[in-house]
CSV table of C-alpha atoms in Angstrom, one decimal:
chain,number,residue,atom,x,y,z
A,1,MET,CA,-46.0,21.3,-13.7
A,2,ARG,CA,-47.9,23.2,-10.8
A,3,ILE,CA,-45.3,25.1,-9.0
A,4,HIS,CA,-46.7,27.0,-5.1
A,5,CYS,CA,-44.0,29.0,-3.7
A,6,LEU,CA,-44.1,30.1,0.0
A,7,GLN,CA,-43.3,33.5,0.5
A,8,HIS,CA,-42.9,35.8,3.4
A,9,ILE,CA,-41.4,38.4,2.9
A,10,SER,CA,-43.2,40.8,0.6
A,11,PHE,CA,-39.6,41.7,-1.5
A,12,GLU,CA,-38.3,38.2,-1.8
A,13,THR,CA,-40.4,36.9,-4.6
A,14,PRO,CA,-40.4,33.9,-6.0
A,15,GLY,CA,-37.4,36.3,-8.3
A,16,SER,CA,-36.0,33.9,-11.6
A,17,ILE,CA,-38.7,31.1,-10.4
A,18,LEU,CA,-40.9,33.4,-11.5
A,19,GLU,CA,-39.5,33.7,-15.2
A,20,TRP,CA,-38.4,30.6,-15.6
A,21,ALA,CA,-42.4,29.5,-15.2
A,22,GLU,CA,-43.5,31.9,-17.7
A,23,GLN,CA,-41.1,30.4,-20.2
A,24,HIS,CA,-42.1,26.9,-19.4
A,25,GLY,CA,-45.8,27.8,-19.1
A,26,CYS,CA,-45.9,26.4,-16.2
A,27,GLU,CA,-48.8,27.3,-13.6
A,28,LEU,CA,-47.3,28.9,-9.7
A,29,THR,CA,-49.6,30.2,-7.4
A,30,VAL,CA,-47.9,32.0,-4.2
A,31,THR,CA,-49.1,32.6,-0.3
A,32,ARG,CA,-47.7,34.9,1.3
A,33,LEU,CA,-47.6,34.9,4.5
A,34,PHE,CA,-46.8,38.6,4.8
A,35,GLU,CA,-50.3,39.0,4.6
A,36,SER,CA,-52.9,38.9,6.8
A,37,GLU,CA,-55.1,35.5,8.1
A,38,PRO,CA,-52.0,33.4,4.3
A,39,SER,CA,-54.3,30.8,3.1
A,40,PHE,CA,-52.8,27.4,2.8
A,41,PRO,CA,-53.2,25.7,-0.6
A,42,ASP,CA,-54.4,21.5,0.0
A,43,PRO,CA,-50.8,19.5,-1.1
A,44,ALA,CA,-53.5,18.0,-3.9
A,45,GLN,CA,-53.7,21.6,-6.1
A,46,PHE,CA,-49.7,21.4,-7.0
A,47,ASP,CA,-46.5,19.5,-7.5
A,48,LEU,CA,-43.9,21.6,-6.3
A,49,LEU,CA,-43.9,23.1,-3.4
A,50,ILE,CA,-41.1,26.1,-2.9
A,51,VAL,CA,-40.0,27.5,0.6
A,52,LEU,CA,-38.4,31.3,-0.1
A,53,GLY,CA,-36.0,32.9,2.2
A,54,GLY,CA,-37.1,35.1,4.6
A,55,ALA,CA,-35.3,37.6,7.9
A,56,MET,CA,-37.6,35.5,10.9
A,57,SER,CA,-36.1,31.8,12.4
A,58,VAL,CA,-37.7,28.6,12.4
A,59,HIS,CA,-37.9,29.3,16.3
A,60,ASP,CA,-40.1,32.4,15.4
A,61,GLU,CA,-43.0,30.5,15.7
A,62,ALA,CA,-44.4,33.4,19.0
A,63,VAL,CA,-44.2,36.2,16.1
A,64,PHE,CA,-45.3,34.7,13.8
A,65,PRO,CA,-48.0,32.0,14.1
A,66,TRP,CA,-48.2,30.9,10.8
A,67,LEU,CA,-44.8,29.3,11.1
A,68,ARG,CA,-46.6,26.6,12.5
A,69,ALA,CA,-49.5,25.9,9.6
A,70,GLU,CA,-46.3,26.4,7.4
A,71,LYS,CA,-44.2,23.9,9.2
A,72,ALA,CA,-47.5,21.0,8.8
A,73,LEU,CA,-47.4,22.1,5.3
A,74,LEU,CA,-44.5,20.9,4.8
A,75,ARG,CA,-44.3,18.1,6.5
A,76,THR,CA,-47.5,16.8,5.6
A,77,ALA,CA,-46.1,17.7,1.2
A,78,ILE,CA,-43.1,15.1,2.9
A,79,GLU,CA,-45.1,12.0,3.8
A,80,LEU,CA,-47.1,12.7,0.3
A,81,GLY,CA,-43.8,12.2,-1.5
A,82,LYS,CA,-43.6,15.8,-3.5
A,83,ARG,CA,-41.7,17.4,-5.2
A,84,VAL,CA,-40.1,20.6,-2.8
A,85,LEU,CA,-37.4,23.2,-2.8
A,86,GLY,CA,-36.9,24.8,0.2
A,87,ILE,CA,-34.3,28.3,-0.4
A,88,CYS,CA,-32.6,29.8,3.1
A,89,LEU,CA,-35.1,30.1,5.2
A,90,GLY,CA,-36.7,27.7,3.1
A,91,ALA,CA,-34.0,24.5,3.3
A,92,GLN,CA,-33.4,25.7,7.3
A,93,LEU,CA,-37.3,25.0,7.2
A,94,LEU,CA,-37.2,21.2,5.4
A,95,ALA,CA,-34.2,20.1,7.3
A,96,GLU,CA,-36.0,21.0,10.4
A,97,ALA,CA,-39.1,18.7,9.2
A,98,LEU,CA,-36.8,16.0,8.1
A,99,GLY,CA,-35.5,15.6,11.6
A,100,GLY,CA,-32.8,18.1,11.4
A,101,ARG,CA,-31.7,21.3,14.1
A,102,VAL,CA,-31.9,24.5,12.8
A,103,TYR,CA,-28.8,27.2,15.0
A,104,ALA,CA,-26.4,29.4,14.3
A,105,ASN,CA,-24.0,30.1,12.1
A,106,ALA,CA,-20.5,30.7,13.5
A,107,GLU,CA,-20.9,33.5,10.9
A,108,PRO,CA,-23.0,35.1,9.1
A,109,GLU,CA,-22.4,35.2,5.4
A,110,ILE,CA,-23.4,37.8,3.3
A,111,GLY,CA,-22.8,38.3,-0.2
A,112,PHE,CA,-21.2,37.5,-3.6
A,113,LEU,CA,-19.1,34.0,-2.2
A,114,PRO,CA,-18.3,30.3,-3.4
A,115,VAL,CA,-19.1,26.7,-2.8
A,116,GLN,CA,-18.1,23.8,-3.6
A,117,PHE,CA,-20.3,21.3,-4.7
A,118,ALA,CA,-19.7,17.3,-3.9
A,119,PRO,CA,-19.0,14.0,-5.8
A,120,GLU,CA,-22.8,13.2,-5.1
A,121,ALA,CA,-24.0,16.7,-6.3
A,122,ALA,CA,-23.1,15.2,-10.5
A,123,GLN,CA,-24.6,11.4,-9.8
A,124,HIS,CA,-28.2,13.3,-8.0
A,125,PRO,CA,-30.1,14.4,-10.9
A,126,LEU,CA,-31.2,17.6,-9.9
A,127,PHE,CA,-27.5,19.0,-9.8
A,128,ARG,CA,-25.9,16.6,-12.7
A,129,HIS,CA,-25.8,20.2,-14.5
A,130,VAL,CA,-23.8,22.4,-11.7
A,131,SER,CA,-20.4,23.3,-11.8
A,132,LEU,CA,-17.7,22.2,-8.1
A,133,ALA,CA,-17.2,25.5,-8.1
A,134,SER,CA,-19.9,28.2,-8.6
A,135,THR,CA,-19.9,32.0,-6.6
A,136,VAL,CA,-23.8,32.6,-5.2
A,137,MET,CA,-25.7,35.1,-3.1
A,138,HIS,CA,-25.9,34.4,0.1
A,139,TRP,CA,-28.2,36.1,3.0
A,140,HIS,CA,-28.2,34.2,6.0
A,141,GLY,CA,-26.9,33.7,10.2
A,142,GLU,CA,-28.3,30.5,11.0
A,143,THR,CA,-27.8,27.1,9.7
A,144,PHE,CA,-28.6,23.2,10.0
A,145,SER,CA,-27.8,19.7,10.7
A,146,LEU,CA,-28.1,17.4,8.2
A,147,PRO,CA,-31.2,15.3,8.4
A,148,ALA,CA,-30.7,11.9,8.9
A,149,GLY,CA,-31.1,9.9,4.9
A,150,ALA,CA,-29.8,13.6,3.4
A,151,THR,CA,-26.9,13.8,1.6
A,152,VAL,CA,-24.6,17.1,1.6
A,153,LEU,CA,-24.6,18.1,-2.3
A,154,ALA,CA,-22.5,21.6,-1.1
A,155,SER,CA,-20.2,23.5,1.5
A,156,SER,CA,-18.6,26.6,2.0
A,157,GLN,CA,-15.7,27.9,3.6
A,158,ALA,CA,-18.5,29.5,6.6
A,159,CYS,CA,-20.8,26.6,6.6
A,160,GLU,CA,-20.6,23.8,5.5
A,161,ASN,CA,-24.2,22.2,4.6
A,162,GLN,CA,-25.0,24.9,2.1
A,163,ALA,CA,-27.3,22.0,0.5
A,164,PHE,CA,-28.0,19.2,0.7
A,165,ALA,CA,-30.5,15.9,-0.3
A,166,TYR,CA,-33.0,13.5,0.5
A,167,GLY,CA,-33.9,11.3,-2.4
A,168,THR,CA,-34.5,13.0,-5.4
A,169,LYS,CA,-37.6,14.9,-5.1
A,170,ILE,CA,-36.4,17.6,-2.0
A,171,VAL,CA,-33.6,19.1,-1.8
A,172,GLY,CA,-32.8,22.4,0.1
A,173,VAL,CA,-30.1,25.4,-0.2
A,174,GLN,CA,-28.7,28.0,2.5
A,175,PHE,CA,-27.8,30.1,-1.1
A,176,HIS,CA,-29.9,32.4,-2.8
A,177,PRO,CA,-30.2,31.4,-6.9
A,178,GLU,CA,-33.7,32.7,-7.0
A,179,LEU,CA,-32.5,36.7,-6.6
A,180,THR,CA,-32.3,39.2,-9.2
A,181,GLU,CA,-31.2,42.5,-9.1
A,182,ILE,CA,-34.4,43.8,-8.1
A,183,ILE,CA,-34.8,42.2,-5.4
A,184,ILE,CA,-31.4,42.5,-3.9
A,185,ASP,CA,-32.0,46.1,-4.7
A,186,GLN,CA,-34.6,45.7,-2.5
A,187,MET,CA,-32.8,42.9,0.3
A,188,LEU,CA,-29.6,46.1,0.7
A,189,THR,CA,-32.3,48.5,0.9
A,190,HIS,CA,-34.8,47.0,3.7
A,191,ASP,CA,-31.6,44.6,5.6
A,192,ALA,CA,-27.7,46.6,5.3
A,193,HIS,CA,-27.8,46.8,8.8
A,194,GLU,CA,-26.8,43.1,9.4
A,195,LEU,CA,-23.9,44.2,7.1
A,196,ILE,CA,-21.5,43.8,9.9
A,197,PRO,CA,-17.6,43.8,9.1
A,198,ALA,CA,-17.1,39.9,9.4
A,199,PRO,CA,-15.1,37.5,7.4
A,200,PHE,CA,-17.6,36.6,4.9
A,201,VAL,CA,-20.6,39.4,4.8
A,202,GLN,CA,-19.2,41.5,1.7
A,203,THR,CA,-20.1,45.7,1.8
A,204,GLU,CA,-22.9,46.8,-0.2
A,205,GLN,CA,-20.9,48.2,-2.8
A,206,GLN,CA,-19.4,45.1,-2.8
A,207,ILE,CA,-23.1,43.9,-3.7
A,208,ARG,CA,-24.0,46.2,-6.3
A,209,ASP,CA,-20.8,45.3,-7.9
A,210,GLU,CA,-21.2,42.1,-8.5
A,211,VAL,CA,-25.1,41.9,-9.8
A,212,TYR,CA,-23.6,40.1,-13.0
A,213,LYS,CA,-22.8,37.2,-10.9
A,214,LEU,CA,-26.6,36.5,-10.6
A,215,ALA,CA,-26.6,34.6,-14.0
A,216,GLU,CA,-24.4,32.1,-13.0
A,217,SER,CA,-27.2,31.4,-10.0
A,218,ARG,CA,-29.9,31.6,-12.2
A,219,LYS,CA,-28.5,29.5,-15.0
A,220,MET,CA,-28.2,27.0,-12.0
A,221,LEU,CA,-31.6,27.3,-10.3
A,222,PHE,CA,-33.4,27.2,-14.1
A,223,GLY,CA,-31.7,22.7,-14.4
A,224,ILE,CA,-33.2,23.0,-11.1
A,225,LEU,CA,-36.3,23.4,-12.3
A,226,ASP,CA,-35.5,21.4,-16.2
A,227,ALA,CA,-35.3,18.3,-13.6
A,228,TYR,CA,-38.2,18.8,-11.8
A,229,SER,CA,-40.0,19.2,-14.1
A,230,ILE,CA,-39.0,16.1,-16.4
A,231,ASN,CA,-38.1,13.9,-13.2
A,232,THR,CA,-41.2,12.6,-10.7
C-alpha cells in the first residue's frame, strides 16, 4: 500500500504511521506544506491519503494559500474513490470537502481524555477492533458538522463528532492516534500557550505524566491501517 501524508506543521510528523509503514514494507511519501511551494502528488501515486493535524484553521486560506490546492486534492481523492484518513485538522478538512461546516467548538479539548465509540463503529471494517471506551490525545479548538451521508463513530463529552465514516474508505478522527512522545514534547514546547484553564484542557504536567496512554492510541491506529491495507 502506497501512503501519502499531507503534513502541515514541521514537528507534527506522521509519527506512528511511519512506524507501521516501515513494519509492513509500505511506501510512505510526504508533502510538507510548511515548506515554500509545496508539491502535491497525482492521486494515481497513492492508495491511501492521510491528512495530518495543524494549528491553522480550514478557513485560513488568506494566510496559507496552499490550503486551496490541498482542498482540491482532497476532493479529487474522494471523487476517485481513494482511501482517505483525516486526523484533527485533517478530519475538519475532510468534513468540509464532503459538505460539512467547520466552526469553533464550545470548549477547547487538549490532553488525554476519553472518547466513546458508537455501536456503528463495531460494524465498520476499519474500527471493528476498537474498544467502546478509549482514552486518546486531543488538541483542538474547532469542530465540524457531520456531512450528509456520513456516520458518527465516536463522541466525547466536549465534542460530539470525534470520528466519522463516509462509506468504508473515508474516515475522519478529531483526536490524534498518530502521536509519539517526541511529537507531544514538541507540541508542548511550541503551543503551551493554548493550555488555558478550561474544563477539558489538561496542564502540561498532566499531559507529560500520561504519555504512556499513547500505547492505546497506537494500537487503535495500527488496527485502522491494517484494515486499510486489506480492504479496498
